[in-house]
């Protein structure tokens, strides 16, 4: 039971944590690889799992939203509701992968200055302070793409160039889910699975939103998902399915936000694979790991806050 406010005057100040979100297991595992988990790290709320810990000395809440705008919005709202009092959220980062525009290459990491939910008709700016902190970073980004983030590591390809951190520009978020939550697939791997492989409470029996979301999605969104965009809009440095939706939730809460996206499909592919989804599935690992490296470096600058 929550204590009466009158009996809370002698308590220590509420700890401030940064909410770090990713969409699917490979992205979340990349973030968790930088996370030192708390002794009792798992928090459950509205059937969603949140993991408490620290990255670079900064206290964080790590969570996997699931793919798409609806899942991202619902997870962000759940986080703000659950952690409103005892572990207030001081900022939100979204770290994941994206399709790249004209000025970025596969493996690069983009940190757009603003995001659009409507193809560029309107934009939502990110937090100026977080953007400036990202601009000041010097991060050693990975050049080799591996099969998975595990041991032993299986090398797929060396980009033979140093990926860049590109700060500024525009990002775009959309999905083809027709207003429905995209269902995860139990034990569905690094993209469609329901939990990060490295989650401290990982269970082969965990089904996520599959039984709730699969039926409505099949009825209302399966056909629209067949009309997937094979090439990202070159006007946007990053094109994804979640970031701008979370930016809108953070903005409604008055909390600073920044989106960090590693490029999984676009220009600069040494194998010249035929775009999305082929590049995405092949390069998602290096893109996710590079985005997580930037997020970790940024969080280190916020340690102690």
mmCIF file of C-alpha atoms in Angstrom:
data_model
loop_
_atom_site.group_PDB
_atom_site.id
_atom_site.type_symbol
_atom_site.label_atom_id
_atom_site.label_comp_id
_atom_site.label_asym_id
_atom_site.label_seq_id
_atom_site.Cartn_x
_atom_site.Cartn_y
_atom_site.Cartn_z
ATOM 1 C CA UNK A 1 0.000 0.000 0.000
ATOM 2 C CA UNK A 2 1.294 3.460 -0.882
ATOM 3 C CA UNK A 3 2.236 5.502 2.177
ATOM 4 C CA UNK A 4 0.344 8.635 3.061
ATOM 5 C CA UNK A 5 2.163 11.705 1.780
ATOM 6 C CA UNK A 6 2.444 13.060 5.362
ATOM 7 C CA UNK A 7 4.722 10.171 6.333
ATOM 8 C CA UNK A 8 7.147 10.633 3.428
ATOM 9 C CA UNK A 9 8.873 13.834 4.509
ATOM 10 C CA UNK A 10 11.942 12.079 5.975
ATOM 11 C CA UNK A 11 12.541 9.746 3.035
ATOM 12 C CA UNK A 12 15.544 10.058 0.762
ATOM 13 C CA UNK A 13 14.949 11.978 -2.467
ATOM 14 C CA UNK A 14 13.381 9.940 -5.256
ATOM 15 C CA UNK A 15 15.976 8.362 -7.529
ATOM 16 C CA UNK A 16 15.947 9.628 -11.074
ATOM 17 C CA UNK A 17 16.252 7.042 -13.836
ATOM 18 C CA UNK A 18 16.483 7.338 -17.599
ATOM 19 C CA UNK A 19 14.038 5.157 -19.517
ATOM 20 C CA UNK A 20 15.888 3.327 -22.315
ATOM 21 C CA UNK A 21 13.581 1.674 -24.832
ATOM 22 C CA UNK A 22 14.146 -0.654 -27.775
ATOM 23 C CA UNK A 23 11.648 -2.379 -30.026
ATOM 24 C CA UNK A 24 12.728 -5.994 -30.508
ATOM 25 C CA UNK A 25 15.023 -8.542 -28.797
ATOM 26 C CA UNK A 26 18.252 -7.908 -30.736
ATOM 27 C CA UNK A 27 17.998 -4.179 -29.976
ATOM 28 C CA UNK A 28 17.174 -4.729 -26.300
ATOM 29 C CA UNK A 29 19.958 -7.291 -25.899
ATOM 30 C CA UNK A 30 22.444 -4.755 -27.245
ATOM 31 C CA UNK A 31 21.326 -2.264 -24.579
ATOM 32 C CA UNK A 32 21.328 -4.897 -21.833
ATOM 33 C CA UNK A 33 24.921 -5.822 -22.733
ATOM 34 C CA UNK A 34 25.906 -2.403 -21.340
ATOM 35 C CA UNK A 35 23.600 -2.653 -18.306
ATOM 36 C CA UNK A 36 24.607 -3.575 -14.759
ATOM 37 C CA UNK A 37 21.344 -4.906 -13.377
ATOM 38 C CA UNK A 38 20.126 -4.120 -9.873
ATOM 39 C CA UNK A 39 19.957 -6.925 -7.307
ATOM 40 C CA UNK A 40 16.192 -7.186 -7.833
ATOM 41 C CA UNK A 41 15.862 -5.792 -11.361
ATOM 42 C CA UNK A 42 12.493 -6.947 -12.712
ATOM 43 C CA UNK A 43 9.402 -4.753 -12.510
ATOM 44 C CA UNK A 44 6.151 -5.880 -14.148
ATOM 45 C CA UNK A 45 3.333 -3.540 -15.054
ATOM 46 C CA UNK A 46 0.396 -4.060 -17.426
ATOM 47 C CA UNK A 47 1.979 -7.327 -18.652
ATOM 48 C CA UNK A 48 5.147 -5.462 -19.611
ATOM 49 C CA UNK A 49 8.596 -6.116 -18.192
ATOM 50 C CA UNK A 50 11.012 -3.379 -17.081
ATOM 51 C CA UNK A 51 14.595 -3.946 -15.950
ATOM 52 C CA UNK A 52 16.281 -1.703 -13.380
ATOM 53 C CA UNK A 53 20.015 -1.134 -13.456
ATOM 54 C CA UNK A 54 22.691 1.310 -14.487
ATOM 55 C CA UNK A 55 24.589 2.101 -17.668
ATOM 56 C CA UNK A 56 27.834 4.020 -17.358
ATOM 57 C CA UNK A 57 26.944 4.869 -13.773
ATOM 58 C CA UNK A 58 23.552 6.337 -14.693
ATOM 59 C CA UNK A 59 20.477 4.650 -13.217
ATOM 60 C CA UNK A 60 18.189 3.337 -15.960
ATOM 61 C CA UNK A 61 14.973 1.498 -16.672
ATOM 62 C CA UNK A 62 15.424 -0.756 -19.718
ATOM 63 C CA UNK A 63 12.430 -2.122 -21.607
ATOM 64 C CA UNK A 64 11.513 -3.738 -24.914
ATOM 65 C CA UNK A 65 8.413 -2.138 -26.400
ATOM 66 C CA UNK A 66 7.601 -4.540 -29.188
ATOM 67 C CA UNK A 67 7.510 -3.518 -32.841
ATOM 68 C CA UNK A 68 5.344 -0.658 -34.078
ATOM 69 C CA UNK A 69 3.701 2.567 -32.992
ATOM 70 C CA UNK A 70 0.965 1.093 -30.787
ATOM 71 C CA UNK A 71 3.358 -1.091 -28.793
ATOM 72 C CA UNK A 72 5.825 1.772 -28.398
ATOM 73 C CA UNK A 73 3.152 4.195 -27.230
ATOM 74 C CA UNK A 74 1.615 1.740 -24.767
ATOM 75 C CA UNK A 75 4.972 0.769 -23.261
ATOM 76 C CA UNK A 76 6.048 4.376 -22.792
ATOM 77 C CA UNK A 77 2.735 5.288 -21.164
ATOM 78 C CA UNK A 78 2.926 2.253 -18.894
ATOM 79 C CA UNK A 79 6.440 3.225 -17.827
ATOM 80 C CA UNK A 80 5.403 6.757 -16.898
ATOM 81 C CA UNK A 81 2.418 5.462 -14.946
ATOM 82 C CA UNK A 82 4.399 2.788 -13.088
ATOM 83 C CA UNK A 83 7.459 4.891 -12.245
ATOM 84 C CA UNK A 84 5.716 8.188 -11.578
ATOM 85 C CA UNK A 85 6.550 8.245 -7.875
ATOM 86 C CA UNK A 86 9.239 5.933 -6.607
ATOM 87 C CA UNK A 87 11.689 6.096 -9.525
ATOM 88 C CA UNK A 88 10.782 9.178 -11.511
ATOM 89 C CA UNK A 89 11.860 9.184 -15.161
ATOM 90 C CA UNK A 90 14.223 12.076 -15.908
ATOM 91 C CA UNK A 91 14.709 11.396 -19.633
ATOM 92 C CA UNK A 92 13.788 8.913 -22.354
ATOM 93 C CA UNK A 93 16.124 7.381 -24.929
ATOM 94 C CA UNK A 94 15.081 5.107 -27.767
ATOM 95 C CA UNK A 95 17.982 2.988 -29.031
ATOM 96 C CA UNK A 96 17.463 0.733 -32.022
ATOM 97 C CA UNK A 97 17.893 0.303 -35.765
ATOM 98 C CA UNK A 98 16.452 2.129 -38.758
ATOM 99 C CA UNK A 99 16.494 2.483 -42.493
ATOM 100 C CA UNK A 100 18.932 5.168 -43.599
ATOM 101 C CA UNK A 101 18.606 8.213 -45.826
ATOM 102 C CA UNK A 102 20.837 9.803 -48.429
ATOM 103 C CA UNK A 103 23.678 10.977 -46.190
ATOM 104 C CA UNK A 104 24.175 7.895 -43.991
ATOM 105 C CA UNK A 105 25.479 4.369 -44.515
ATOM 106 C CA UNK A 106 24.867 0.946 -43.026
ATOM 107 C CA UNK A 107 26.448 0.790 -39.573
ATOM 108 C CA UNK A 108 26.313 4.549 -38.982
ATOM 109 C CA UNK A 109 24.365 5.873 -36.005
ATOM 110 C CA UNK A 110 21.949 8.766 -36.415
ATOM 111 C CA UNK A 111 20.626 11.081 -33.726
ATOM 112 C CA UNK A 112 18.016 13.245 -35.481
ATOM 113 C CA UNK A 113 17.185 16.699 -34.149
ATOM 114 C CA UNK A 114 13.474 16.228 -34.841
ATOM 115 C CA UNK A 115 11.008 13.476 -35.667
ATOM 116 C CA UNK A 116 7.840 13.285 -37.734
ATOM 117 C CA UNK A 117 4.795 11.037 -37.418
ATOM 118 C CA UNK A 118 3.178 12.231 -40.642
ATOM 119 C CA UNK A 119 5.822 11.970 -43.349
ATOM 120 C CA UNK A 120 7.265 15.431 -42.759
ATOM 121 C CA UNK A 121 4.129 17.573 -42.521
ATOM 122 C CA UNK A 122 4.920 18.325 -38.873
ATOM 123 C CA UNK A 123 7.928 17.673 -36.637
ATOM 124 C CA UNK A 124 8.606 17.129 -32.943
ATOM 125 C CA UNK A 125 12.028 18.382 -31.761
ATOM 126 C CA UNK A 126 14.189 16.331 -29.415
ATOM 127 C CA UNK A 127 15.667 17.779 -26.238
ATOM 128 C CA UNK A 128 18.293 20.409 -27.049
ATOM 129 C CA UNK A 129 20.505 19.487 -24.100
ATOM 130 C CA UNK A 130 20.568 15.781 -24.941
ATOM 131 C CA UNK A 131 21.209 16.588 -28.594
ATOM 132 C CA UNK A 132 24.160 18.802 -27.645
ATOM 133 C CA UNK A 133 25.534 16.043 -25.417
ATOM 134 C CA UNK A 134 25.276 13.573 -28.296
ATOM 135 C CA UNK A 135 27.034 15.995 -30.615
ATOM 136 C CA UNK A 136 29.966 16.164 -28.195
ATOM 137 C CA UNK A 137 30.423 12.379 -28.034
ATOM 138 C CA UNK A 138 33.341 10.464 -29.484
ATOM 139 C CA UNK A 139 32.313 6.815 -29.791
ATOM 140 C CA UNK A 140 34.286 3.909 -31.238
ATOM 141 C CA UNK A 141 31.667 2.260 -33.428
ATOM 142 C CA UNK A 142 31.916 -1.347 -34.497
ATOM 143 C CA UNK A 143 33.051 -2.169 -38.040
ATOM 144 C CA UNK A 144 32.379 -5.927 -38.089
ATOM 145 C CA UNK A 145 28.887 -7.381 -38.353
ATOM 146 C CA UNK A 146 28.377 -10.545 -36.326
ATOM 147 C CA UNK A 147 25.613 -13.123 -36.428
ATOM 148 C CA UNK A 148 24.498 -12.563 -32.833
ATOM 149 C CA UNK A 149 25.629 -10.872 -29.655
ATOM 150 C CA UNK A 150 26.935 -14.033 -28.007
ATOM 151 C CA UNK A 151 30.012 -16.229 -27.609
ATOM 152 C CA UNK A 152 31.576 -17.542 -29.758
ATOM 153 C CA UNK A 153 30.867 -14.735 -32.196
ATOM 154 C CA UNK A 154 30.348 -15.587 -35.858
ATOM 155 C CA UNK A 155 31.725 -12.931 -38.204
ATOM 156 C CA UNK A 156 29.492 -12.110 -41.162
ATOM 157 C CA UNK A 157 31.208 -9.182 -42.870
ATOM 158 C CA UNK A 158 33.653 -6.351 -42.220
ATOM 159 C CA UNK A 159 32.410 -2.973 -43.451
ATOM 160 C CA UNK A 160 36.067 -1.965 -44.036
ATOM 161 C CA UNK A 161 35.279 1.584 -42.967
ATOM 162 C CA UNK A 162 34.645 3.344 -39.686
ATOM 163 C CA UNK A 163 30.910 4.000 -39.142
ATOM 164 C CA UNK A 164 30.001 7.580 -38.238
ATOM 165 C CA UNK A 165 27.882 9.205 -35.580
ATOM 166 C CA UNK A 166 25.592 11.640 -37.427
ATOM 167 C CA UNK A 167 23.850 14.129 -35.133
ATOM 168 C CA UNK A 168 21.096 16.415 -36.407
ATOM 169 C CA UNK A 169 18.754 16.146 -39.360
ATOM 170 C CA UNK A 170 15.336 14.528 -39.457
ATOM 171 C CA UNK A 171 13.850 11.179 -38.512
ATOM 172 C CA UNK A 172 10.526 9.622 -39.497
ATOM 173 C CA UNK A 173 8.376 6.973 -37.829
ATOM 174 C CA UNK A 174 5.460 5.080 -39.355
ATOM 175 C CA UNK A 175 4.099 1.566 -39.528
ATOM 176 C CA UNK A 176 1.676 -0.446 -41.624
ATOM 177 C CA UNK A 177 -0.231 -1.908 -38.690
ATOM 178 C CA UNK A 178 -3.455 0.044 -39.253
ATOM 179 C CA UNK A 179 -3.646 1.158 -35.637
ATOM 180 C CA UNK A 180 -3.109 -2.357 -34.251
ATOM 181 C CA UNK A 181 -0.441 -3.693 -31.911
ATOM 182 C CA UNK A 182 2.059 -5.869 -33.774
ATOM 183 C CA UNK A 183 2.105 -9.318 -32.109
ATOM 184 C CA UNK A 184 5.370 -10.799 -30.941
ATOM 185 C CA UNK A 185 5.971 -14.506 -31.564
ATOM 186 C CA UNK A 186 6.840 -16.617 -28.504
ATOM 187 C CA UNK A 187 10.456 -17.813 -28.837
ATOM 188 C CA UNK A 188 10.480 -16.024 -32.184
ATOM 189 C CA UNK A 189 14.142 -15.039 -32.258
ATOM 190 C CA UNK A 190 15.983 -11.748 -32.347
ATOM 191 C CA UNK A 191 13.352 -9.754 -34.274
ATOM 192 C CA UNK A 192 9.903 -11.207 -33.639
ATOM 193 C CA UNK A 193 10.471 -12.724 -30.190
ATOM 194 C CA UNK A 194 8.642 -11.594 -27.048
ATOM 195 C CA UNK A 195 11.645 -11.133 -24.732
ATOM 196 C CA UNK A 196 15.312 -10.196 -24.985
ATOM 197 C CA UNK A 197 17.487 -13.311 -24.900
ATOM 198 C CA UNK A 198 19.467 -11.799 -22.019
ATOM 199 C CA UNK A 199 16.436 -10.741 -19.956
ATOM 200 C CA UNK A 200 16.965 -11.707 -16.301
ATOM 201 C CA UNK A 201 13.471 -13.231 -16.199
ATOM 202 C CA UNK A 202 13.564 -14.857 -19.624
ATOM 203 C CA UNK A 203 11.160 -17.782 -19.916
ATOM 204 C CA UNK A 204 10.409 -20.082 -22.835
ATOM 205 C CA UNK A 205 6.785 -19.981 -21.692
ATOM 206 C CA UNK A 206 6.459 -16.206 -21.949
ATOM 207 C CA UNK A 207 3.990 -15.254 -24.693
ATOM 208 C CA UNK A 208 4.004 -11.454 -24.479
ATOM 209 C CA UNK A 209 1.097 -9.895 -26.356
ATOM 210 C CA UNK A 210 0.732 -12.767 -28.839
ATOM 211 C CA UNK A 211 -2.661 -14.104 -27.772
ATOM 212 C CA UNK A 212 -4.146 -10.632 -27.297
ATOM 213 C CA UNK A 213 -2.761 -9.008 -30.443
ATOM 214 C CA UNK A 214 -2.474 -11.735 -33.083
ATOM 215 C CA UNK A 215 -6.185 -11.966 -33.920
ATOM 216 C CA UNK A 216 -6.877 -8.238 -34.321
ATOM 217 C CA UNK A 217 -3.636 -7.764 -36.233
ATOM 218 C CA UNK A 218 -4.414 -10.578 -38.681
ATOM 219 C CA UNK A 219 -7.909 -9.208 -39.297
ATOM 220 C CA UNK A 220 -7.027 -5.529 -39.621
ATOM 221 C CA UNK A 221 -3.326 -5.166 -40.446
ATOM 222 C CA UNK A 222 -1.967 -8.230 -42.226
ATOM 223 C CA UNK A 223 -2.822 -6.952 -45.704
ATOM 224 C CA UNK A 224 -1.496 -3.438 -45.048
ATOM 225 C CA UNK A 225 1.810 -4.953 -43.905
ATOM 226 C CA UNK A 226 2.238 -6.518 -47.324
ATOM 227 C CA UNK A 227 2.557 -2.984 -48.718
ATOM 228 C CA UNK A 228 5.928 -2.451 -47.049
ATOM 229 C CA UNK A 229 8.239 0.341 -48.210
ATOM 230 C CA UNK A 230 11.298 -1.337 -49.718
ATOM 231 C CA UNK A 231 13.456 1.805 -49.657
ATOM 232 C CA UNK A 232 13.590 4.401 -46.881
ATOM 233 C CA UNK A 233 12.817 8.005 -47.808
ATOM 234 C CA UNK A 234 16.216 9.607 -48.575
ATOM 235 C CA UNK A 235 15.064 12.868 -46.973
ATOM 236 C CA UNK A 236 15.159 11.282 -43.512
ATOM 237 C CA UNK A 237 18.369 10.179 -41.838
ATOM 238 C CA UNK A 238 16.409 7.469 -40.015
ATOM 239 C CA UNK A 239 13.100 5.777 -40.796
ATOM 240 C CA UNK A 240 11.613 3.431 -38.203
ATOM 241 C CA UNK A 241 8.381 2.271 -36.581
ATOM 242 C CA UNK A 242 8.540 3.624 -33.027
ATOM 243 C CA UNK A 243 10.718 6.629 -32.173
ATOM 244 C CA UNK A 244 8.366 9.518 -32.931
ATOM 245 C CA UNK A 245 5.534 7.768 -31.082
ATOM 246 C CA UNK A 246 7.638 7.596 -27.913
ATOM 247 C CA UNK A 247 8.764 11.188 -28.455
ATOM 248 C CA UNK A 248 5.090 12.214 -28.383
ATOM 249 C CA UNK A 249 4.513 10.405 -25.079
ATOM 250 C CA UNK A 250 7.636 11.899 -23.495
ATOM 251 C CA UNK A 251 6.604 15.347 -24.697
ATOM 252 C CA UNK A 252 3.181 14.984 -23.124
ATOM 253 C CA UNK A 253 4.945 14.234 -19.830
ATOM 254 C CA UNK A 254 7.356 17.146 -20.201
ATOM 255 C CA UNK A 255 10.348 14.779 -20.119
ATOM 256 C CA UNK A 256 13.467 15.191 -22.330
ATOM 257 C CA UNK A 257 13.728 12.729 -25.228
ATOM 258 C CA UNK A 258 16.369 11.566 -27.701
ATOM 259 C CA UNK A 259 16.216 8.922 -30.435
ATOM 260 C CA UNK A 260 19.376 6.974 -31.325
ATOM 261 C CA UNK A 261 19.199 4.771 -34.405
ATOM 262 C CA UNK A 262 21.823 2.556 -36.013
ATOM 263 C CA UNK A 263 21.428 2.126 -39.760
ATOM 264 C CA UNK A 264 20.570 -1.447 -40.738
ATOM 265 C CA UNK A 265 19.515 -0.870 -44.335
ATOM 266 C CA UNK A 266 20.525 1.718 -46.892
ATOM 267 C CA UNK A 267 23.686 2.816 -48.682
ATOM 268 C CA UNK A 268 27.211 1.601 -47.992
ATOM 269 C CA UNK A 269 26.492 -2.132 -48.030
ATOM 270 C CA UNK A 270 29.704 -3.960 -49.083
ATOM 271 C CA UNK A 271 27.641 -6.987 -50.134
ATOM 272 C CA UNK A 272 25.147 -4.907 -52.137
ATOM 273 C CA UNK A 273 22.153 -6.783 -50.801
ATOM 274 C CA UNK A 274 18.789 -5.760 -52.320
ATOM 275 C CA UNK A 275 17.564 -3.344 -49.643
ATOM 276 C CA UNK A 276 14.912 -3.996 -47.014
ATOM 277 C CA UNK A 277 14.177 -6.569 -45.645
ATOM 278 C CA UNK A 278 17.343 -8.383 -46.739
ATOM 279 C CA UNK A 279 19.751 -5.739 -45.456
ATOM 280 C CA UNK A 280 17.749 -5.326 -42.270
ATOM 281 C CA UNK A 281 17.971 -8.977 -41.282
ATOM 282 C CA UNK A 282 21.650 -9.163 -42.237
ATOM 283 C CA UNK A 283 22.872 -5.910 -40.640
ATOM 284 C CA UNK A 284 20.502 -5.515 -37.694
ATOM 285 C CA UNK A 285 23.157 -6.757 -35.262
ATOM 286 C CA UNK A 286 25.856 -4.182 -36.027
ATOM 287 C CA UNK A 287 23.223 -1.451 -36.238
ATOM 288 C CA UNK A 288 21.760 -2.368 -32.846
ATOM 289 C CA UNK A 289 25.154 -2.697 -31.183
ATOM 290 C CA UNK A 290 26.387 0.637 -32.518
ATOM 291 C CA UNK A 291 23.207 2.396 -31.389
ATOM 292 C CA UNK A 292 23.613 0.854 -27.934
ATOM 293 C CA UNK A 293 27.230 2.032 -27.781
ATOM 294 C CA UNK A 294 26.136 5.602 -28.427
ATOM 295 C CA UNK A 295 23.354 5.338 -25.847
ATOM 296 C CA UNK A 296 25.823 3.990 -23.274
ATOM 297 C CA UNK A 297 28.318 6.771 -23.985
ATOM 298 C CA UNK A 298 25.594 9.383 -23.631
ATOM 299 C CA UNK A 299 24.345 7.902 -20.362
ATOM 300 C CA UNK A 300 27.873 7.956 -18.969
ATOM 301 C CA UNK A 301 27.870 11.739 -19.377
ATOM 302 C CA UNK A 302 24.714 11.835 -17.226
ATOM 303 C CA UNK A 303 26.064 9.688 -14.370
ATOM 304 C CA UNK A 304 25.283 11.193 -10.998
ATOM 305 C CA UNK A 305 22.266 13.153 -12.233
#
